[in-house]
Coordinates of C-alpha atoms and ligand atoms in Angstrom, one line a residue:
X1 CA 5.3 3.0 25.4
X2 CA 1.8 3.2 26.3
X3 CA -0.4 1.2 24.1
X4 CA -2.4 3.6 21.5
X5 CA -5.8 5.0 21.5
X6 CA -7.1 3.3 18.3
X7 CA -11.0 3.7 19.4
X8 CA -10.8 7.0 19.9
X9 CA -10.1 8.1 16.4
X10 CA -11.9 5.0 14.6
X11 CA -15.0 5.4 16.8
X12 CA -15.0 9.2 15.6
X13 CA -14.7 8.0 12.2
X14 CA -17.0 5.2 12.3
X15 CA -19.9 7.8 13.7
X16 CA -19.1 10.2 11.2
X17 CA -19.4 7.8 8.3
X18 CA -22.7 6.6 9.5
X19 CA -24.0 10.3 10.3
X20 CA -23.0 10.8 6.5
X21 CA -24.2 7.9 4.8
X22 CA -27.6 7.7 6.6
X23 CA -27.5 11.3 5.7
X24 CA -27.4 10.5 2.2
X25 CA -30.9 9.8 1.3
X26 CA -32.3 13.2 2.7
X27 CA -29.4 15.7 2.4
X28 CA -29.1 18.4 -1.2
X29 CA -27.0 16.4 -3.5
X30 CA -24.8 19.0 -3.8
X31 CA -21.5 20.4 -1.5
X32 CA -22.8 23.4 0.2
X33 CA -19.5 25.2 0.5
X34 CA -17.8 27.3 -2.2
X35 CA -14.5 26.9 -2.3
X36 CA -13.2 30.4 -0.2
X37 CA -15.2 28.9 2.5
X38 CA -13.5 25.6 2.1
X39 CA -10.1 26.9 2.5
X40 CA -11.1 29.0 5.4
X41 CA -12.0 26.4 7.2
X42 CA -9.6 23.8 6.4
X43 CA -6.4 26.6 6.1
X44 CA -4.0 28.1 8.0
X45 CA -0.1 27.0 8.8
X46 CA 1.6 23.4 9.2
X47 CA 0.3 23.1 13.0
X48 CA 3.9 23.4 15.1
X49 CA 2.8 20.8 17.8
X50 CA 0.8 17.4 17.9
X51 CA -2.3 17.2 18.1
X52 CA -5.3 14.8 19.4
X53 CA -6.3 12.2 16.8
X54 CA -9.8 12.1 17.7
X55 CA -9.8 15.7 17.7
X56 CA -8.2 15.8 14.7
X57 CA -11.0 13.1 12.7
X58 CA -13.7 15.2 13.9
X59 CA -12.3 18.8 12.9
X60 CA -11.7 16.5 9.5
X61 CA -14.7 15.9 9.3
X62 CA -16.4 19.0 10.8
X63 CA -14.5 21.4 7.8
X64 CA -14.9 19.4 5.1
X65 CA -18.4 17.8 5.7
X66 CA -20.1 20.5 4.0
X67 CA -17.4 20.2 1.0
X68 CA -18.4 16.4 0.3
X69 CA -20.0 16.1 -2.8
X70 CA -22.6 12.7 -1.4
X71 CA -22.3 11.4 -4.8
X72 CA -23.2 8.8 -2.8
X73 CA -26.8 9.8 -3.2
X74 CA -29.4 7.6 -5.1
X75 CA -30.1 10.8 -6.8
X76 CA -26.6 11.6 -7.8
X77 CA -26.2 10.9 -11.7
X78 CA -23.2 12.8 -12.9
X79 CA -20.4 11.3 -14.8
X80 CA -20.2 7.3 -14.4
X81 CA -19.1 7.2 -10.5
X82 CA -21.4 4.8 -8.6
X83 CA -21.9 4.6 -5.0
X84 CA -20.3 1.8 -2.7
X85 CA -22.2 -0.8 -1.3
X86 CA -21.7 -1.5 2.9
X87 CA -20.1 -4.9 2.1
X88 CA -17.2 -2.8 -0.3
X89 CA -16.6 0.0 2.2
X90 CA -16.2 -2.4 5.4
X91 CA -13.6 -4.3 3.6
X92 CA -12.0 -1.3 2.1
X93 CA -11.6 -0.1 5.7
X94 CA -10.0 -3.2 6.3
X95 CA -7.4 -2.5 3.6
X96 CA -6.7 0.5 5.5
X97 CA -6.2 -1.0 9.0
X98 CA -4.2 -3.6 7.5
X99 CA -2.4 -1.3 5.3
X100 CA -1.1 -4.4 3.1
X101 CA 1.7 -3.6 0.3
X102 CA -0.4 -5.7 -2.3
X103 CA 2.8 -5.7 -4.7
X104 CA 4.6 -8.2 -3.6
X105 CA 3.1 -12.3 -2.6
X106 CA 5.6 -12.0 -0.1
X107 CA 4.5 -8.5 1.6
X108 CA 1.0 -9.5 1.4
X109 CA 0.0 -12.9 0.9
X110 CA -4.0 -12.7 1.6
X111 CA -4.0 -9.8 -0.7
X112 CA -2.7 -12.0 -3.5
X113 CA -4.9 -14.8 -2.9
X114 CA -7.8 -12.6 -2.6
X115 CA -6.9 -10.6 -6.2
X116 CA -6.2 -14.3 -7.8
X117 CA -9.6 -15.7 -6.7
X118 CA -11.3 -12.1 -7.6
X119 CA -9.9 -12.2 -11.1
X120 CA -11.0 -15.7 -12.0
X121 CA -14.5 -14.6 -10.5
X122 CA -14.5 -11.4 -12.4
X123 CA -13.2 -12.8 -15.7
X124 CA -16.2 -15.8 -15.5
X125 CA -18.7 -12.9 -14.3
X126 CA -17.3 -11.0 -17.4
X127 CA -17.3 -13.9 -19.8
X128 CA -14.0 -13.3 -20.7
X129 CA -11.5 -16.1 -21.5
X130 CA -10.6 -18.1 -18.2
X131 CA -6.8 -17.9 -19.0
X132 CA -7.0 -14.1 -18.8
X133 CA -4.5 -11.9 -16.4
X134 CA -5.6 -9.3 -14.3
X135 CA -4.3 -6.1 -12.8
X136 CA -5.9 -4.2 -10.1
X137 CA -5.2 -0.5 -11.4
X138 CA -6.6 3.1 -10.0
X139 CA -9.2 3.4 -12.6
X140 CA -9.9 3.0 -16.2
X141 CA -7.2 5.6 -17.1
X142 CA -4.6 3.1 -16.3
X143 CA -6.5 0.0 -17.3
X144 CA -6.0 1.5 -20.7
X145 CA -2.8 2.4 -20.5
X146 CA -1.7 -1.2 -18.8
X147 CA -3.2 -3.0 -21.7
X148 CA -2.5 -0.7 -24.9
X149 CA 1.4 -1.2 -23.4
X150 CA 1.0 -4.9 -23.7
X151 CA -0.6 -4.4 -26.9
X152 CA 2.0 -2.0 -28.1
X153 CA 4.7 -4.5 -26.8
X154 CA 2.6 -7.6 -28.4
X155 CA 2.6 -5.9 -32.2
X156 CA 5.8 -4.6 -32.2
X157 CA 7.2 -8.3 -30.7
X158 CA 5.5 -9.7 -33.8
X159 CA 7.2 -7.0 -36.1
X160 CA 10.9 -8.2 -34.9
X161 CA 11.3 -5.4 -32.4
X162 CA 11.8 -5.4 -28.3
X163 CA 10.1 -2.8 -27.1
X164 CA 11.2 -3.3 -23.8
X165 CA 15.2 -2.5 -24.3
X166 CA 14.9 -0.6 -27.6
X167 CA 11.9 1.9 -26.5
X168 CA 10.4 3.0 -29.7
X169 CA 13.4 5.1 -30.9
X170 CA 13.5 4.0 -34.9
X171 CA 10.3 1.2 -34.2
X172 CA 8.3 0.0 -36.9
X173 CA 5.1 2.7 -36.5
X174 CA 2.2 0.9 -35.0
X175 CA -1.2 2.8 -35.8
X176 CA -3.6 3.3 -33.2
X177 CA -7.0 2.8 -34.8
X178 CA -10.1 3.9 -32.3
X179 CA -13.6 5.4 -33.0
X180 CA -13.9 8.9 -33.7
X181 CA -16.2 8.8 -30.1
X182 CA -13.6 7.0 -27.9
X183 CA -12.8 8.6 -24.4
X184 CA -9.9 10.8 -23.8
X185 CA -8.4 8.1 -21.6
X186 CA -6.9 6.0 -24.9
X187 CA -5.4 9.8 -26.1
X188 CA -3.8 10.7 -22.6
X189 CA -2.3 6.6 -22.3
X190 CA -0.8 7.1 -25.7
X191 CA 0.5 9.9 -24.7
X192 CA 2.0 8.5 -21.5
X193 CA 3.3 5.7 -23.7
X194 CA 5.4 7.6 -26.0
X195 CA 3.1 6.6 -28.8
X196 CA 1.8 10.0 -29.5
X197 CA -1.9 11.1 -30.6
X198 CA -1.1 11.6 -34.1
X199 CA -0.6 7.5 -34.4
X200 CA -4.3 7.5 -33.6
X201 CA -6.3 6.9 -36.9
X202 CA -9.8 8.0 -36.0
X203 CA -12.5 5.4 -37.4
X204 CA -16.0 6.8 -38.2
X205 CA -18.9 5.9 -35.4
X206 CA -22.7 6.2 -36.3
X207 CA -25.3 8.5 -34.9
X208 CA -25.0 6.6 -31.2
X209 CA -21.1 7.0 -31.3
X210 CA -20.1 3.5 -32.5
X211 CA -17.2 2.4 -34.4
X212 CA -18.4 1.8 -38.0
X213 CA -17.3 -2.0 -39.0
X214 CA -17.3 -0.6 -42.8
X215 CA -15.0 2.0 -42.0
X216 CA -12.5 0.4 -40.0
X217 CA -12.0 -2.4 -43.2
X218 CA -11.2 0.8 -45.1
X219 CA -8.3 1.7 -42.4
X220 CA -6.8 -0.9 -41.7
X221 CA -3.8 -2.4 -43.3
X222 CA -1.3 -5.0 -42.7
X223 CA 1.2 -3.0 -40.8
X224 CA 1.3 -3.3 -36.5
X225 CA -1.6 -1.3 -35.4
X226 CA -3.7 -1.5 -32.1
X227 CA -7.6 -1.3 -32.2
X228 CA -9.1 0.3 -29.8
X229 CA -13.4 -1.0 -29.4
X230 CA -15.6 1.0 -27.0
X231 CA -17.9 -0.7 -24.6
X232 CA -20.1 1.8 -23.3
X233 CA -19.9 5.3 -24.9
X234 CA -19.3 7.8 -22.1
X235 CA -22.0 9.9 -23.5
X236 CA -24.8 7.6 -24.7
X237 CA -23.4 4.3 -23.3
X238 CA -23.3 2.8 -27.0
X239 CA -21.3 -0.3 -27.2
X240 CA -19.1 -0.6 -30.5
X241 CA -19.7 -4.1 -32.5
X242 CA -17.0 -5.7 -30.8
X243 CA -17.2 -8.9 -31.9
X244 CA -17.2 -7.9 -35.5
X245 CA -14.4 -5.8 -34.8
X246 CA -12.2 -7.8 -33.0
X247 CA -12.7 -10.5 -36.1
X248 CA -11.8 -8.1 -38.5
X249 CA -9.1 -6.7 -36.5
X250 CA -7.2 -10.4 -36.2
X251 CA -7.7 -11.4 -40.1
X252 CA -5.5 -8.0 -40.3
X253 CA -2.7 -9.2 -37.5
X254 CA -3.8 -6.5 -35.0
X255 CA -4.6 -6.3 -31.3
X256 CA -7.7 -5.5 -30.0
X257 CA -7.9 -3.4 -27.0
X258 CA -11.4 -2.9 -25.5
X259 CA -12.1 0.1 -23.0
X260 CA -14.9 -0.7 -21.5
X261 CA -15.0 1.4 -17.9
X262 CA -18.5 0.6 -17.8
X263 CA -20.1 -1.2 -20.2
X264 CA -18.4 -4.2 -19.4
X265 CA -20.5 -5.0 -16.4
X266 CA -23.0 -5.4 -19.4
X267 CA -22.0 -8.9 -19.3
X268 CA -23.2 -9.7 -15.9
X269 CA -26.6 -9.5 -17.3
X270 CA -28.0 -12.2 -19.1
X271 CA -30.8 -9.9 -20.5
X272 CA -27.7 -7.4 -22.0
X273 CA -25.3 -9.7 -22.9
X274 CA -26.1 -9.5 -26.8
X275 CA -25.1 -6.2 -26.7
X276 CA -21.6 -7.2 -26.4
X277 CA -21.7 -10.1 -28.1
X278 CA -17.9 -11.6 -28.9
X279 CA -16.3 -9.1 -26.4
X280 CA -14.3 -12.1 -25.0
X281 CA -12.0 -12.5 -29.1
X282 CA -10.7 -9.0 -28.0
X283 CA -7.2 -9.6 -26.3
X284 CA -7.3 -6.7 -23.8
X285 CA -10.1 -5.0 -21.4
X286 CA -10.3 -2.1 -19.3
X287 CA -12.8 -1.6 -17.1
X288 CA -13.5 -0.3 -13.8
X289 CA -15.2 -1.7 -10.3
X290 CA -15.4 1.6 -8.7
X291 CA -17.9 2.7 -11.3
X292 CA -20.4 0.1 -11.3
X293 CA -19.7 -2.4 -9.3
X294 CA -19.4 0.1 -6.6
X295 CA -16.5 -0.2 -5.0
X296 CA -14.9 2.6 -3.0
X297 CA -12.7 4.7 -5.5
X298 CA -10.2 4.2 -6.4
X299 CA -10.0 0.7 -8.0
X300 CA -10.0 -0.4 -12.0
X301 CA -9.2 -3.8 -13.5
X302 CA -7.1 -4.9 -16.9
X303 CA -7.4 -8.2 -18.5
X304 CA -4.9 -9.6 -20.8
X305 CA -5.8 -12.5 -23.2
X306 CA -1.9 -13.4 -23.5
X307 CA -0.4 -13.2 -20.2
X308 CA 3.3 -13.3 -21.3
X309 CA 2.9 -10.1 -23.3
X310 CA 1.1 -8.3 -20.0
X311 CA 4.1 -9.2 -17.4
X312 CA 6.7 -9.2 -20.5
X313 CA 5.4 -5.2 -20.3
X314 CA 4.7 -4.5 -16.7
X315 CA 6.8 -7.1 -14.9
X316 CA 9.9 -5.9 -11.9
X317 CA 12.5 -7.4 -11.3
X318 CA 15.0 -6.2 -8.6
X319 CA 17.6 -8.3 -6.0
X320 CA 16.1 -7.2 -3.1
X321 CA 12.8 -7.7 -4.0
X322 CA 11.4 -11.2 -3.1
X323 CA 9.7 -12.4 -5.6
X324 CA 6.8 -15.0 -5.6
X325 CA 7.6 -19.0 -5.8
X326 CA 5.6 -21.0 -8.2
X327 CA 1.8 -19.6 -8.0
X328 CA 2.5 -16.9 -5.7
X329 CA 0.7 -13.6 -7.5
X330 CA 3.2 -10.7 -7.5
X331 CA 0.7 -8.1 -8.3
X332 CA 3.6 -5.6 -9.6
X333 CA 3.9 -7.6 -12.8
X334 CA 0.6 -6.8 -13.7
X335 CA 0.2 -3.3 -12.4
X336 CA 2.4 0.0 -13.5
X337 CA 2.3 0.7 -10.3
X338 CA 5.3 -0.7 -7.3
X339 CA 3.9 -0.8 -4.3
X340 CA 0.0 -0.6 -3.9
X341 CA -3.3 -0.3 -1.7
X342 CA -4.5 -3.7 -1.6
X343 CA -7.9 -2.8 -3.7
X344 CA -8.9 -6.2 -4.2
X345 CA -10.3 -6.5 -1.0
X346 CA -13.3 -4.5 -1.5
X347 CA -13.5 -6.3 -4.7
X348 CA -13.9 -9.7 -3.5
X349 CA -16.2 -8.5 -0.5
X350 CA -18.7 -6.4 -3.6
X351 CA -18.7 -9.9 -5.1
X352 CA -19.4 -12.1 -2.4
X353 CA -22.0 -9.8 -1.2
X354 CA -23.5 -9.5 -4.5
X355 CA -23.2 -12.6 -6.4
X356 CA -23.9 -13.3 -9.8
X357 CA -27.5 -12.7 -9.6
X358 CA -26.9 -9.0 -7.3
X359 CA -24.4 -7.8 -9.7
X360 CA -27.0 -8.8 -12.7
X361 CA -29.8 -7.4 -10.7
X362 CA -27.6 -4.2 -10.0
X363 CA -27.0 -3.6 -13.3
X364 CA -30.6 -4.2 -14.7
X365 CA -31.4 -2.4 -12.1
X366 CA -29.8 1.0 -13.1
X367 CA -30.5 0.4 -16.9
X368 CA -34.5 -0.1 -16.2
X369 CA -33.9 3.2 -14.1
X370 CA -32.5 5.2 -16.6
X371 CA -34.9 4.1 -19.5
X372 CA -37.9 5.5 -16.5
X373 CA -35.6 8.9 -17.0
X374 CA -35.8 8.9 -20.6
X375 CA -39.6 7.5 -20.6
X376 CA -41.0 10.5 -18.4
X377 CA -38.5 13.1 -19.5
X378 CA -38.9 12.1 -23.2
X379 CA -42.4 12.9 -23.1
X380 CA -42.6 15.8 -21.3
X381 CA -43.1 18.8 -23.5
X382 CA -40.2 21.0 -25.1
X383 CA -37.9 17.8 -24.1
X384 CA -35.7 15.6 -26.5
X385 CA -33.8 12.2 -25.4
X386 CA -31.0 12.6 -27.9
X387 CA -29.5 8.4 -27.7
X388 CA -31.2 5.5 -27.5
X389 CA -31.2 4.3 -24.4
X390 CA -29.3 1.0 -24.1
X391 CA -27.7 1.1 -21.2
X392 CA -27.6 3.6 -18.4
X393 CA -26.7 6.5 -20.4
X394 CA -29.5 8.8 -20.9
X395 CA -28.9 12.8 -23.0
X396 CA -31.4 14.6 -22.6
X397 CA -31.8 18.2 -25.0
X398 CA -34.1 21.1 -23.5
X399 CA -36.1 23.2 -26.1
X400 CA -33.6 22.4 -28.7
X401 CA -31.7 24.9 -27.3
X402 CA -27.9 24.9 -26.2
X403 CA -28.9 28.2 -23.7
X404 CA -31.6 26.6 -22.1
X405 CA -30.1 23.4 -21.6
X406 CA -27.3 24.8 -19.8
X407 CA -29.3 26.7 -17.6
X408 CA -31.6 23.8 -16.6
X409 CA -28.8 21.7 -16.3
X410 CA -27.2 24.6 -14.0
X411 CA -30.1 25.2 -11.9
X412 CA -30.8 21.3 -11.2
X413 CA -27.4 21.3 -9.8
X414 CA -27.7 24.3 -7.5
X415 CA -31.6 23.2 -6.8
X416 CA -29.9 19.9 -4.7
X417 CA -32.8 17.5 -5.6
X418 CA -30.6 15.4 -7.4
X419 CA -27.3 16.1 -9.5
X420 CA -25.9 15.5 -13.4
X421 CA -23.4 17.5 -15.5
X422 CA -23.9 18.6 -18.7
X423 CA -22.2 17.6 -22.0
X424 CA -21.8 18.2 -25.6
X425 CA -23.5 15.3 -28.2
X426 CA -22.7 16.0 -32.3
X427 CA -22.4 20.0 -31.2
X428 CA -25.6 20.3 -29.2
X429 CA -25.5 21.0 -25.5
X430 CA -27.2 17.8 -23.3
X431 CA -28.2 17.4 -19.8
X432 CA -26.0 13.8 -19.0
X433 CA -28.0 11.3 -16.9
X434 CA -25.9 8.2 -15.7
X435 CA -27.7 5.7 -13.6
X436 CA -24.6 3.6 -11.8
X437 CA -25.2 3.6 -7.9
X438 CA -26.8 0.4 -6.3
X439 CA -29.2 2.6 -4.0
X440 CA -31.5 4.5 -6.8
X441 CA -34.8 3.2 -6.7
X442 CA -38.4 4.3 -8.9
X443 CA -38.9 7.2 -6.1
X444 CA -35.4 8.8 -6.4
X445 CA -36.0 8.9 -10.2
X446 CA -39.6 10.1 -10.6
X447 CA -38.5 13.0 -7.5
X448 CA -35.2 13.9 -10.0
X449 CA -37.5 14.3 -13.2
X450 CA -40.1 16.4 -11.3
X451 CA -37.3 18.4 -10.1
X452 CA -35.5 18.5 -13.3
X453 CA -39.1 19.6 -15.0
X454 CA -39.4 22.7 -12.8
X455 CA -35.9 23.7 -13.2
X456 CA -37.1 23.8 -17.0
X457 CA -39.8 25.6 -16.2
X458 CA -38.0 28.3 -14.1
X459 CA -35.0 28.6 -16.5
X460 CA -37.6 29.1 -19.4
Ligands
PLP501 C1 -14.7 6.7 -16.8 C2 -14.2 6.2 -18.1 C3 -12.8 6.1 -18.3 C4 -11.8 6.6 -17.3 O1 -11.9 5.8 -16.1 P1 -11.3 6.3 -14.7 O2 -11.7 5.3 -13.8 O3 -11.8 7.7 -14.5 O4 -9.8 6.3 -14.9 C5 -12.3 5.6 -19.5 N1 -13.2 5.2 -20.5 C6 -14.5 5.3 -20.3 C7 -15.4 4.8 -21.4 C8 -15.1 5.8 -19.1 O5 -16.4 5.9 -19.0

């Protein structure tokens, strides 16, 4: 057989990744195609016949360009999504070429190495305890639902039952106590886990959407039940007293599970650390590196604080699966997942390229940025900042008026200068600024807010 024609497709590829990220800083920060044109372009019938791969990259890439949402962009600020720095996407490539099977030591041995010596790094750069396990998930979603498993399986241990063979047919109940403002990730992971939302017992959170300390000493009892703290309110990026909690929390016998997608990285700053004071008593985290660490999606990490109850829930075992000697990371015992993308390659390059004082600098970075969006919004007339800034989270209320906010919010999307979704905060419609990509400078900011201000301007 003839040797393949790799540089025909990756040289297409390459080109158009650079013609789109150089792109980036100049282009709308919007997709220009709606979605009929989409599927025009990209339709038709299963071709009969092979085709060209280089061909085949650049018609890729020629009907879907204008469908790429460059949330890339400095000036893209919806959701929580981050960019991805050069240093994450080359070795996220490389995770591709080598298209590893990171479940196994045995299937991919550099992979395991590299996850081991990214999860000590990330658990020192996270101050969490150094004994901690980690599993390299999709995203948050399963972060939580990796660790409230090992919680569930930790409580119910501790109550005389074996979750693992008995399933939770006849199980002592185990309530699920999380704030009143927790993300719909801990309700969909319950569901997932057989748990059910109605074990949830919703705890009170003040004005900023944090779990109230008082209230949670009024709902708790002795019984097995989870708690589920909040590090970094989707909304206004509030972080829950977790230290407090998770003290409380263990005089009562229960496990604390913190979901803390973003707001983690808080602890890579020495300047925000306070705010999370005591994070590391918890004895689960969720959090994510494709949000602001800015790795390529899709990638999220889970840290256990008793190993034995994290592979007791998530290990395999199977005879014809090899499994690792002494030391040798399976990665399958930490993950839900079998076989898996060997994320934690992108991870270890984002932290070597960084370091301690980029990721600190990254994240200071994009919280200094967003208090300039609230500074300069905030006093613009007929505006309202509705949170206190503390993180990168900034809500932003037009004209006290759910109408108008809406339609600024809709037009600064369509506009292209820059692009945020919308929300609802305590039943009043916001404009949702999230500051997460490494690129965003003072300029991107101040052009957003001018473009943001006409938008008002025109809508009103
Ligand atoms: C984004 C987010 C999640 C979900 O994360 P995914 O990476 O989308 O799975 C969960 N919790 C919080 C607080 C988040 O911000």
């Amino acid at each position: 057989m003839d040797r393949p024609d790799w540089k025909g497709p990756l040289g297409e590829a390459l080109a158009q990744a650079l013609a789109h990220l150089e792109g980036l800083p100049d282009r709308p920060v919007r997709p220009a195609a709606d979605l009929a044109e989409l599927r025009s372009a990209l339709g038709g019938p299963l071709p009969e016949a092979p085709h060209d791969a280089r061909d085949v990259v650049a018609g890729l890439a020629a009907a879907t360009g204008p469908g790429v949402m460059p949330s890339g962009s400095g000036r893209f600020f919806g959701f929580v999504v981050g960019g991805t720095t050069p240093a994450a996407l080359a070795a996220d490539w490389l995770a591709s070429a080598w298209d590893q099977n990171a479940g196994l030591y045995v299937l991919a041995p550099a992979a395991a190495v590299v996850e081991e010596v990214a999860g000590a790094w990330l658990a020192d750069l996270l101050g969490l305890p150094p004994k901690v396990s980690v599993g390299y998930v999709t995203g948050a979603q399963m972060a939580n639902f990796t660790g409230l498993a090992a919680a569930l399986q930790s409580v119910l241990a501790r109550a005389g039952w074996d979750l693992g063979s008995a399933g939770l047919w006849g199980a002592p109940r185990v309530r699920v106590l999380a704030g009143e403002s927790r993300h719909g990730t801990i309700d969909r992971a319950l569901r997932f886990l057989g748990v059910g939302t109605a074990a949830i017992v919703p705890v009170a959170a003040d004005g900023q959407g944090r779990m109230r300390v008082d209230a949670l000493a009024e709902a708790l009892d002795d019984g097995p039940a989870i708690v589920c703290a909040q590090v970094g309110n989707v909304n206004t990026g509030a972080v829950d007293p977790v230290g407090e909690i998770s003290d409380l929390a263990h005089r009562h016998g229960a496990w604390v599970h913190v979901d803390g997608a973003f707001g983690m990285w808080a602890a890579a700053s020495p300047r925000l650390r306070p705010l999370i004071a005591g994070v590391e008593r918890a004895d689960s985290w969720a959090t994510d590196a494709h949000k602001w660490l800015n790795v390529p999606y899709d990638c999220g990490l889970v840290f256990c604080a008793d190993p034995q109850a994290h592979r007791a829930v998530m290990g395999a075992r199977a005879g014809y699966l090899v499994h690792g000697a002494a030391g040798e990371r399976d990665a399958l015992d930490h993950n839900p997942e079998h076989s898996r993308r060997a994320r934690g390659f992108a991870v270890y390059a984002a932290l070597r390229a960084l370091g301690r004082s980029g990721v600190a600098d990254l994240i200071e970075r994009n919280c200094a940025l967003a208090r300039r969006f609230a500074e300069q919004l905030g006093t613009a007339p007929g505006v309202e900042v509705l949170n206190d800034v503390v993180l990168n989270q900034v809500l932003v209320r037009f004209g006290d008026s759910d109408d108008l906010t809406r339609a600024v919010v809709d037009r600064a999307q369509r506009d292209g200068t820059c692009w945020m979704s919308g929300t609802v905060w305590q039943e009043r419609a916001a404009m949702r600024i999230s500051v997460s990509n490494w690129s965003t400078d003072e300029a991107d900011v101040d052009r957003s807010v001018a473009a943001i201000l006409r938008c008002m301007r025109e809508a009103g």
